[in-house]
mmCIF file of C-alpha atoms in Angstrom:
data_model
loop_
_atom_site.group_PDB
_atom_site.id
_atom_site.type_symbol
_atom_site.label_atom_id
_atom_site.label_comp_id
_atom_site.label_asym_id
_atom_site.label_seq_id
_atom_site.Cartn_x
_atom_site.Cartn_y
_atom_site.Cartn_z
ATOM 1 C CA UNK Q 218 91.642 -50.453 -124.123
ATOM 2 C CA UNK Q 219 88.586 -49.744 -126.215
ATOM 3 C CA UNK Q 220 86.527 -49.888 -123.364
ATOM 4 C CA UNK Q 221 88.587 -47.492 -121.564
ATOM 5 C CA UNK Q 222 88.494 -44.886 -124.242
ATOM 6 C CA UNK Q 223 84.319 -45.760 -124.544
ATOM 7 C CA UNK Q 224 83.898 -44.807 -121.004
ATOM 8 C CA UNK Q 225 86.021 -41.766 -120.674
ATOM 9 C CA UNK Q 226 84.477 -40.134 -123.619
ATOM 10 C CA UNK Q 227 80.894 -41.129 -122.087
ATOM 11 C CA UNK Q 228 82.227 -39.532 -118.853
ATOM 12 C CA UNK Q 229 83.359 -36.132 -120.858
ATOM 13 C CA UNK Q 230 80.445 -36.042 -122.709
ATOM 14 C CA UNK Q 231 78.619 -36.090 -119.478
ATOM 15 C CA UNK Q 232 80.030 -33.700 -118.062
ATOM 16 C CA UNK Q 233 79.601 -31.327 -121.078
ATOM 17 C CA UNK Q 234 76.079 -31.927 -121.191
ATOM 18 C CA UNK Q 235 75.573 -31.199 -117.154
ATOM 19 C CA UNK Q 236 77.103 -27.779 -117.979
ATOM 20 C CA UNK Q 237 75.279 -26.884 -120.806
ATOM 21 C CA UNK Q 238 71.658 -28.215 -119.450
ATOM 22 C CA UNK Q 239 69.437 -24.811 -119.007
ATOM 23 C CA UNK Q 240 67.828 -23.853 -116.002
ATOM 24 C CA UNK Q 241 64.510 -23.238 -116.859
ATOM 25 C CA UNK Q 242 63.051 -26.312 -119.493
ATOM 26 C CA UNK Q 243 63.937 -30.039 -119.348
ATOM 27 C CA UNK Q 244 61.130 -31.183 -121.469
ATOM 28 C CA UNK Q 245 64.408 -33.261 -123.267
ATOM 29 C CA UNK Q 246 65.669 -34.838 -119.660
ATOM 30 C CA UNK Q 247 65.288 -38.711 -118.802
ATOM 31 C CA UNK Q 248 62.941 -39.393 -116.294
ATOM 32 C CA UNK Q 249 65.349 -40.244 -113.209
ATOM 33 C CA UNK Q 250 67.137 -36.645 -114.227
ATOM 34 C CA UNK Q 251 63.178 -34.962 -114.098
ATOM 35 C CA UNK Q 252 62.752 -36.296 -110.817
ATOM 36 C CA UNK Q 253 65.483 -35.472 -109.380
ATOM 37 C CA UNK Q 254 65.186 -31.763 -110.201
ATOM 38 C CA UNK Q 255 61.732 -31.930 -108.861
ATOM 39 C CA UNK Q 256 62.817 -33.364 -105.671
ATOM 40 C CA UNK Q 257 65.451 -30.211 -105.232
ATOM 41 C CA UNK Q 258 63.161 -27.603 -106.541
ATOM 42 C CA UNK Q 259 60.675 -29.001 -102.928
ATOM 43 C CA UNK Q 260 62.978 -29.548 -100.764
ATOM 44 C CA UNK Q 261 62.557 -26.200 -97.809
ATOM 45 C CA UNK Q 262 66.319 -26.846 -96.536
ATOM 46 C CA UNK Q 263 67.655 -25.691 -100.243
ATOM 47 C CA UNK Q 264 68.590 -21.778 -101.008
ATOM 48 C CA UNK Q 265 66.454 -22.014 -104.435
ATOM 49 C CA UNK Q 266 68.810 -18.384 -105.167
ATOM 50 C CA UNK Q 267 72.226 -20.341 -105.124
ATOM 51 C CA UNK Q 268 74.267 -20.023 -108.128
ATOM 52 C CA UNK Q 269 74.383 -23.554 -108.289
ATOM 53 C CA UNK Q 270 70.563 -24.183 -108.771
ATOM 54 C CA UNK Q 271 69.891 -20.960 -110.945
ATOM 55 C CA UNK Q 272 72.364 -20.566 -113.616
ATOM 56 C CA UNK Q 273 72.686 -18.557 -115.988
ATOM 57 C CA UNK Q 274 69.279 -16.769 -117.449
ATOM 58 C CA UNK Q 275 68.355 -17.578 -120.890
ATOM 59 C CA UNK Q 276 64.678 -16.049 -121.656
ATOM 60 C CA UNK Q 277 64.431 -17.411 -124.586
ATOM 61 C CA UNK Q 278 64.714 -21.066 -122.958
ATOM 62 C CA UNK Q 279 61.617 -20.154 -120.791
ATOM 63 C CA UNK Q 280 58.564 -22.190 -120.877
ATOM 64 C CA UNK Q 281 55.420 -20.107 -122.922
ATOM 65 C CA UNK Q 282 52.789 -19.272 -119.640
ATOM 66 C CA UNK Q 283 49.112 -19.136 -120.223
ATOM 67 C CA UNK Q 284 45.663 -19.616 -118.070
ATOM 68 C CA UNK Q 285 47.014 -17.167 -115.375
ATOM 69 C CA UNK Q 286 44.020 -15.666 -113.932
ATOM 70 C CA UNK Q 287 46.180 -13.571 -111.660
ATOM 71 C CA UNK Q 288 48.917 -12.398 -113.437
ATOM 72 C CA UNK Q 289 52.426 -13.243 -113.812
ATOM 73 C CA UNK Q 290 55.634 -13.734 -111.435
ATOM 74 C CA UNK Q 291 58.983 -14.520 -112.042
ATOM 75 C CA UNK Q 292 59.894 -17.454 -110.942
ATOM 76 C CA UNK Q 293 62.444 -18.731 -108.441
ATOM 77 C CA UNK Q 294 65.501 -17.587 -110.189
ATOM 78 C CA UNK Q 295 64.060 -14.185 -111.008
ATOM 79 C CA UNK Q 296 64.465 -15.389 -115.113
ATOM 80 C CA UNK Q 297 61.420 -17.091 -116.288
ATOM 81 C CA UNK Q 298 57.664 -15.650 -115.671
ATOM 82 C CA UNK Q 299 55.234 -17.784 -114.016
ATOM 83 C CA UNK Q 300 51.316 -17.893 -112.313
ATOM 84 C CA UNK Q 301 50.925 -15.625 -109.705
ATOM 85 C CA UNK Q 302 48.987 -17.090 -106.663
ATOM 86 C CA UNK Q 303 45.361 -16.486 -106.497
ATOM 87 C CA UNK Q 304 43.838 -14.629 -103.288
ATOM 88 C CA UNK Q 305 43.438 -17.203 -100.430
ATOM 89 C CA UNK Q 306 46.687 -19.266 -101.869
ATOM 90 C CA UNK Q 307 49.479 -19.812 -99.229
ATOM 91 C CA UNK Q 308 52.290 -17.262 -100.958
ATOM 92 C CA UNK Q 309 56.041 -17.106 -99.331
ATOM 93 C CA UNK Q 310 56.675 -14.075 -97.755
ATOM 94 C CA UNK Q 311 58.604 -10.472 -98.380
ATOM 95 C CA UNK Q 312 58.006 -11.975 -102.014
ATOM 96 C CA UNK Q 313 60.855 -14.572 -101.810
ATOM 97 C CA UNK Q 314 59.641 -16.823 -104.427
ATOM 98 C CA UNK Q 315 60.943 -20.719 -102.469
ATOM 99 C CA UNK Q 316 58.307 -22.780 -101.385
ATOM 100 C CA UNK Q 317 54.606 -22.044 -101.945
ATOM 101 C CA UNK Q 318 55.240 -18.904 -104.906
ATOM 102 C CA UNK Q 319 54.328 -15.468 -104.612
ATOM 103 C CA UNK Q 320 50.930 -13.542 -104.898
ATOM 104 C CA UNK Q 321 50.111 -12.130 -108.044
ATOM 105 C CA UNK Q 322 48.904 -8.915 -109.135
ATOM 106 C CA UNK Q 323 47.076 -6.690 -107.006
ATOM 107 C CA UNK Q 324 47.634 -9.129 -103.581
ATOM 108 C CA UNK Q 325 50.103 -8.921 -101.176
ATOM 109 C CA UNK Q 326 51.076 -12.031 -98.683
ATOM 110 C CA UNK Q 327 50.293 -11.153 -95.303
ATOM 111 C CA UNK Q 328 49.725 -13.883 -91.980
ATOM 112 C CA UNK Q 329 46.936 -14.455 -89.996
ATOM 113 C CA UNK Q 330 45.785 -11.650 -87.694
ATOM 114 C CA UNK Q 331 47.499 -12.859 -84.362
ATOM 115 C CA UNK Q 332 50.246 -15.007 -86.036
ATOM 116 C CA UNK Q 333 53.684 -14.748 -85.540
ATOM 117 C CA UNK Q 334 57.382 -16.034 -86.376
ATOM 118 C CA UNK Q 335 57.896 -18.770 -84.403
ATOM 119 C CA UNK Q 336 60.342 -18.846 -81.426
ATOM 120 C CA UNK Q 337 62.804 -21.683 -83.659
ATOM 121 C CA UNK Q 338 62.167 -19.209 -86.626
ATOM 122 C CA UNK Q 339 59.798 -21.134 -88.403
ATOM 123 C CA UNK Q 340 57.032 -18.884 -90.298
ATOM 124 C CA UNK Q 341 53.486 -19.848 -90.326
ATOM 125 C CA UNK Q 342 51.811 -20.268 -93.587
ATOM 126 C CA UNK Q 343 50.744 -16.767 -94.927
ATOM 127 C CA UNK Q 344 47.918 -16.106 -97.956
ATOM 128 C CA UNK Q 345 47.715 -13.852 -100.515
ATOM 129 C CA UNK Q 346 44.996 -11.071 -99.414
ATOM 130 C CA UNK Q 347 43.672 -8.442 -102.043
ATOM 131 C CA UNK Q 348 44.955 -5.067 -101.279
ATOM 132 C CA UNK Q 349 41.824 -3.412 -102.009
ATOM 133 C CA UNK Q 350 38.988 -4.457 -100.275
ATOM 134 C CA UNK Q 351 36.194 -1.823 -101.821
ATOM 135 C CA UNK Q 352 32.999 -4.396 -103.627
ATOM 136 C CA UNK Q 353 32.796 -3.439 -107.504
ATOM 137 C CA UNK Q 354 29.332 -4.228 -109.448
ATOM 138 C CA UNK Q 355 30.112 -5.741 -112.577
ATOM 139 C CA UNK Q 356 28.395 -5.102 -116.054
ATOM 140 C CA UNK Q 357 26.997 -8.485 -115.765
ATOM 141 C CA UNK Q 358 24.931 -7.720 -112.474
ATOM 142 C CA UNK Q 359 27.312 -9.672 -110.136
ATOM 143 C CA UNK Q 360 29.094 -8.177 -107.196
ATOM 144 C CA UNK Q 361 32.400 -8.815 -106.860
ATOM 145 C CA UNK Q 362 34.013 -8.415 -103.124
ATOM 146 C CA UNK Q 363 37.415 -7.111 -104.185
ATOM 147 C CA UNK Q 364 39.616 -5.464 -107.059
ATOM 148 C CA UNK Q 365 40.809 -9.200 -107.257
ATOM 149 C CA UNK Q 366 38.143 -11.126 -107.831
ATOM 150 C CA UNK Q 367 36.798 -9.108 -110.466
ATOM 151 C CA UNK Q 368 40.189 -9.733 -112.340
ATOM 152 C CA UNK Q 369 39.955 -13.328 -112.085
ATOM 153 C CA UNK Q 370 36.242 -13.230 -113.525
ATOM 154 C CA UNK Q 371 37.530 -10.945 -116.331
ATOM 155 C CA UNK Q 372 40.232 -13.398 -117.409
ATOM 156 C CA UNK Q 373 37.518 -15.606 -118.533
ATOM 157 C CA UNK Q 374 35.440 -12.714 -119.529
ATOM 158 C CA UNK Q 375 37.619 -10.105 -121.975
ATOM 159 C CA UNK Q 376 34.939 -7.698 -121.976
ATOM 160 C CA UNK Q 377 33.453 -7.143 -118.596
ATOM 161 C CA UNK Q 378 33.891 -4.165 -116.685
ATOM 162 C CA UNK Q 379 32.803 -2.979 -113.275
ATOM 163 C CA UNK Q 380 31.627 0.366 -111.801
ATOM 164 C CA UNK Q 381 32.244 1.294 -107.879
ATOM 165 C CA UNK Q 382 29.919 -0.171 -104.919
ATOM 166 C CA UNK Q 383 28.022 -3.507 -104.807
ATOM 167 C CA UNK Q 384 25.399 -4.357 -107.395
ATOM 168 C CA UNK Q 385 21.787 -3.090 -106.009
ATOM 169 C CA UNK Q 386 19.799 -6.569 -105.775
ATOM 170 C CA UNK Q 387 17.053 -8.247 -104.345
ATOM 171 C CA UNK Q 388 18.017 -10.331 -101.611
ATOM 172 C CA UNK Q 389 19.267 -13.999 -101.809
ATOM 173 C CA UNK Q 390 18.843 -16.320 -99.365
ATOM 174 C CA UNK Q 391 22.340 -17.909 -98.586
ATOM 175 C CA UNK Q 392 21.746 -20.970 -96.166
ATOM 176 C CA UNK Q 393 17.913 -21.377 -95.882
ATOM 177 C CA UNK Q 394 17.075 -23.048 -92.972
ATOM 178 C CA UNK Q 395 16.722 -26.376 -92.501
ATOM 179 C CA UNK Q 396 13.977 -28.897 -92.017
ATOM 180 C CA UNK Q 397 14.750 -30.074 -87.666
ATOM 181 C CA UNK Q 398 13.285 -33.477 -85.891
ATOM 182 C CA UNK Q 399 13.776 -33.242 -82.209
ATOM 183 C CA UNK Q 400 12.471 -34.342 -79.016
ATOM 184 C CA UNK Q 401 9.997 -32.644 -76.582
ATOM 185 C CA UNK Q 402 12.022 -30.379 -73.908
ATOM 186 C CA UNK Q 403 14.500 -30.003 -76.356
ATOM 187 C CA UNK Q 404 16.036 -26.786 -77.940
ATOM 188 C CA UNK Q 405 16.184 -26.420 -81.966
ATOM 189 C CA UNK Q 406 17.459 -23.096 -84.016
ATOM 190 C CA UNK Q 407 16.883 -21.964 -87.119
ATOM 191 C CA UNK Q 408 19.728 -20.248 -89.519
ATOM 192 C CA UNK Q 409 18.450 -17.930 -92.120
ATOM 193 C CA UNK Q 410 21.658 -16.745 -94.245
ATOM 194 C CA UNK Q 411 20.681 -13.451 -96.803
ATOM 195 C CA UNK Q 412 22.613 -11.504 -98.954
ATOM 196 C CA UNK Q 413 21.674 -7.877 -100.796
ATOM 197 C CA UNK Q 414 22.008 -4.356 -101.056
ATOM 198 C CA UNK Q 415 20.486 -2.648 -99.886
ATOM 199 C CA UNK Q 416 20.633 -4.120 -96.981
ATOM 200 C CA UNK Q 417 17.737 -6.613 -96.134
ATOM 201 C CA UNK Q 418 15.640 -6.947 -93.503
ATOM 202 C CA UNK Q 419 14.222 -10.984 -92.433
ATOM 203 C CA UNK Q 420 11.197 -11.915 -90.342
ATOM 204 C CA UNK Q 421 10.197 -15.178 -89.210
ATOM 205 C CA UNK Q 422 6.488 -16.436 -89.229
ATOM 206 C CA UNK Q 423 4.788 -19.671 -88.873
ATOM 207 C CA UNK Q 424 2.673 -21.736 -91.138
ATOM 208 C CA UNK Q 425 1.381 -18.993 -93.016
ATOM 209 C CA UNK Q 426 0.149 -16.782 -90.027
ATOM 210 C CA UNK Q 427 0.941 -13.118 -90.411
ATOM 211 C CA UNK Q 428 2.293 -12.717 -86.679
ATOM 212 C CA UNK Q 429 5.850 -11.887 -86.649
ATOM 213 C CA UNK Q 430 7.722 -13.792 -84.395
ATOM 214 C CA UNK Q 431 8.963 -14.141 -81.415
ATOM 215 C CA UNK Q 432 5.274 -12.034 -80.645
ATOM 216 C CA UNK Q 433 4.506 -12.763 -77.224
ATOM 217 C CA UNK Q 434 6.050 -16.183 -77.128
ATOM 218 C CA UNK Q 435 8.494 -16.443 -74.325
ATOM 219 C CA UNK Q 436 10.062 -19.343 -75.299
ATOM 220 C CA UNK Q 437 10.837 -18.199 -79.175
ATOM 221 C CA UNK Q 438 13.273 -15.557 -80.057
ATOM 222 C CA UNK Q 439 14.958 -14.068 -82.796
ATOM 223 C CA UNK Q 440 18.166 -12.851 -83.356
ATOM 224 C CA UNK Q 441 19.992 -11.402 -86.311
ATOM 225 C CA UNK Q 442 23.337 -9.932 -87.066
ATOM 226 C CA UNK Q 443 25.690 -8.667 -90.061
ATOM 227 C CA UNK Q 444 27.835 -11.001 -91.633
ATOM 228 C CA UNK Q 445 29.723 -13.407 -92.013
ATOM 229 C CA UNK Q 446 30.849 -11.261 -95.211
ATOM 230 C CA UNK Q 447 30.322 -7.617 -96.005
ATOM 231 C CA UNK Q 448 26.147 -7.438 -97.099
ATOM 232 C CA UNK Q 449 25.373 -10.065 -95.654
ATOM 233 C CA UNK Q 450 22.589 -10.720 -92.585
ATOM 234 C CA UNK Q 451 22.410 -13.928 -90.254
ATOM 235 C CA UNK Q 452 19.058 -14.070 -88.672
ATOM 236 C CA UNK Q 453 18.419 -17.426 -86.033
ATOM 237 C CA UNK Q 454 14.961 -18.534 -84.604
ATOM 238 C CA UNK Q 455 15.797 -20.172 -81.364
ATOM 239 C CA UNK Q 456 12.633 -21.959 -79.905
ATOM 240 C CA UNK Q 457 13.252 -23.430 -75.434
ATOM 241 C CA UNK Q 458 11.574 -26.222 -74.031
ATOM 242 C CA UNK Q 459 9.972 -27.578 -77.532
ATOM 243 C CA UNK Q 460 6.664 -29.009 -77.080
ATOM 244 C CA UNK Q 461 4.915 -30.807 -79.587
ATOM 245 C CA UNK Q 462 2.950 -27.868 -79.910
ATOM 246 C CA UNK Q 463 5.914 -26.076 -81.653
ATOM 247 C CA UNK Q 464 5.936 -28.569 -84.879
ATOM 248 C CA UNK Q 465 4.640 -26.519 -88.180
ATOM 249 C CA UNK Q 466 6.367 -24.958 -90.918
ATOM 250 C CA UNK Q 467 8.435 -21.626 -90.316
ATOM 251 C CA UNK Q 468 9.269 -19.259 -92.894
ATOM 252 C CA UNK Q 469 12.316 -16.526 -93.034
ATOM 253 C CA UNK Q 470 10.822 -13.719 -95.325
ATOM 254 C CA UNK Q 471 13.651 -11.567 -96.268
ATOM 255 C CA UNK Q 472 13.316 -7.749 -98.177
ATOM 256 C CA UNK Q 473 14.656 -4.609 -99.183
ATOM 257 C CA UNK Q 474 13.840 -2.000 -101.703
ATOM 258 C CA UNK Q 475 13.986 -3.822 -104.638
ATOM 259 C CA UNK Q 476 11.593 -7.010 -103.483
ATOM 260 C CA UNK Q 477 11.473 -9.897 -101.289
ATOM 261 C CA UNK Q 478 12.316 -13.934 -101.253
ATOM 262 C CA UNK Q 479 11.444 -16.424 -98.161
ATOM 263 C CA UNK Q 480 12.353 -19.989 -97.602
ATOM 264 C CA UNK Q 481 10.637 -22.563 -95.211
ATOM 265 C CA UNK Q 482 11.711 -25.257 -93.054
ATOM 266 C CA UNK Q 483 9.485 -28.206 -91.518
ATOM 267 C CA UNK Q 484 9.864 -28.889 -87.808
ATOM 268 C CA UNK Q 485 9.107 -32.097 -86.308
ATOM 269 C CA UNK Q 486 8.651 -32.433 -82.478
ATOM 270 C CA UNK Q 487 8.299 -35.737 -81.117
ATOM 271 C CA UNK Q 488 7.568 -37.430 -77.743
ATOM 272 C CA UNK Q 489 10.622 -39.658 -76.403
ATOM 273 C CA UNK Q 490 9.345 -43.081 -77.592
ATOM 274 C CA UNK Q 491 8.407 -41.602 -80.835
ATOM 275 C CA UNK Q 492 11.892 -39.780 -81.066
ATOM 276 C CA UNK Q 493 14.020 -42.917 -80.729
ATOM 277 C CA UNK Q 494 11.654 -45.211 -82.923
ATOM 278 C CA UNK Q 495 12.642 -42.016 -85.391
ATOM 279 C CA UNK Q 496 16.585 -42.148 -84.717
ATOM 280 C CA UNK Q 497 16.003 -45.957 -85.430
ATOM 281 C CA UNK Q 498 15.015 -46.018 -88.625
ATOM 282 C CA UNK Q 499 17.135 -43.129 -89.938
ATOM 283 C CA UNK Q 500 20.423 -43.418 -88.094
ATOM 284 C CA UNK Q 501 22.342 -42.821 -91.385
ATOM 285 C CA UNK Q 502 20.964 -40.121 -92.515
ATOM 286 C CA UNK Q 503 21.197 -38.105 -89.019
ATOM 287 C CA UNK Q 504 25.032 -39.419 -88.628
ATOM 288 C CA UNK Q 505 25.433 -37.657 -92.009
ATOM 289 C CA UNK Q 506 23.557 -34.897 -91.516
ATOM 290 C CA UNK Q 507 25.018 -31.030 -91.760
ATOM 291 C CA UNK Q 508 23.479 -28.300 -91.981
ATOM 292 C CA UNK Q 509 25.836 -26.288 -94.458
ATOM 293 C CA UNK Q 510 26.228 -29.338 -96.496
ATOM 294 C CA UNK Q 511 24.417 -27.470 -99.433
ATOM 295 C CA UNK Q 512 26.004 -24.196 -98.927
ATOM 296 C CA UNK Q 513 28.022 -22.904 -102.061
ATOM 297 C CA UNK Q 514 30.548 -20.856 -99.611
ATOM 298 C CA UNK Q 515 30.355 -17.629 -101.472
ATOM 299 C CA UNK Q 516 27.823 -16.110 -103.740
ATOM 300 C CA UNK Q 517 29.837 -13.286 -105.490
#
């Protein structure tokens, strides 16, 4: 009989304590009751807006938020706030807070150019994208791409402030390019990666000679282009048919208004017996080699 009465008042005390357990903290929960909250707050199949999951909002039950660089959200119930997602975070779309959380301030979640609902209804991931997209030069000389950017830096820096357009700079060489080892007959290229504003301008030349190539080589040429972001100039030296002739050191000169930078590159061309001897005896190196290994992915 005691027992009885033990485990019914267990039971009812229970079930008063699963009715009274807030939504929104559970710092005081067992681990098994943790997890399993966890597990339901990722599962896709669950509507995170049923009554049953959100109860009742108590904001003063909320968890204290700090460290968000991009502003605060509410969070799946619409009580609590929470970090926004920073720009290039997968965000849920139309701002339906379920699965990956929503973009903070300043962003909007938008898919892919191209991408599309799929035919079983499934959505493709989406990211949070900046809505303005004009560069800002900031007090401390740096230019930041986007209105969003320059908000994250500020987080960490209270007093910096930013003026309209990109910073005026000399240029900064990006991806230098690379010292190449190839074999006669072969083709080899040359990446020369520059950033500034003013725009710059990038020449090629080899070991030390003032003749700007291609010249009147008709197996060199140049080639340069904008990008890949806004500023920035991609310039390639593409030499045919290599000949051992071709080996020296090449330079990318790069300038604008405000000065000039160049970086060199050693290129190695070697007969066929020499070339494999060379593989040989440096096979893991050249199975690890890549050529943007060293590249920092964005300068702003």
């Amino acid at each position: 009989m005691w027992c009885t009465m033990t485990w019914m008042a267990f039971m009812l005390l229970s079930v008063g304590l699963c009715q009274s357990l807030p939504q929104y903290t559970y710092d005081d929960l067992d681990d098994d009751l943790a997890m399993t909250f966890d597990y339901y707050k990722a599962t896709d199949e669950l509507d995170y807006r049923n009554e049953s999951v959100c109860e009742e909002c108590v904001p003063e039950l909320c968890p204290v938020t700090q460290g968000c660089r991009a502003g605060l959200v509410r969070d799946i119930c619409g009580c609590c706030f929470e970090c926004g997602n920073l720009e290039g975070q997968s965000c849920d779309l139309e701002d339906r807070n379920v699965r990956y959380g929503v973009c903070g301030e300043n962003m909007e979640c938008k898919l892919e150019p191209g991408q599309v609902v799929d035919a079983d209804g499934s959505v493709p991931e989406a990211q949070c994208v900046c809505v303005s997209q004009e560069p800002l030069c900031g007090t401390d000389g740096k230019t930041y791409m986007n209105l969003c950017k320059f908000k994250e830096a500020a987080f960490s820096s209270p007093g910096l402030n930013v003026s309209e357009g990109p910073c005026k700079t000399v240029p900064v060489i990006k991806v230098p390019p690379r010292d190449l080892v190839n074999v006669t007959g072969s083709s080899v290229a040359f990446l020369c990666e520059v950033f500034a504003f003013p725009m710059a301008l990038v020449e090629w030349r080899k070991d030390g000679n003032e003749v700007i190539l291609p010249g009147d080589d008709p197996h060199i040429s140049v080639q340069s282009r904008g990008g890949p972001q806004k500023y920035e100039l991609s310039s390639w030296l593409q030499i045919e048919e290599t000949t051992r002739e071709d080996s020296g050191t090449y330079k990318c000169i790069t300038r604008n208004d405000l000065g000039d930078i160049s970086a060199t590159a050693v290129l190695r061309i070697l007969p066929p017996d020499e070339m494999a001897a060379y593989v040989e005896a440096n096979i893991r190196d050249l199975t690890g080699y890549d050529q943007m290994r060293d590249y920092d992915g964005d300068y702003y």
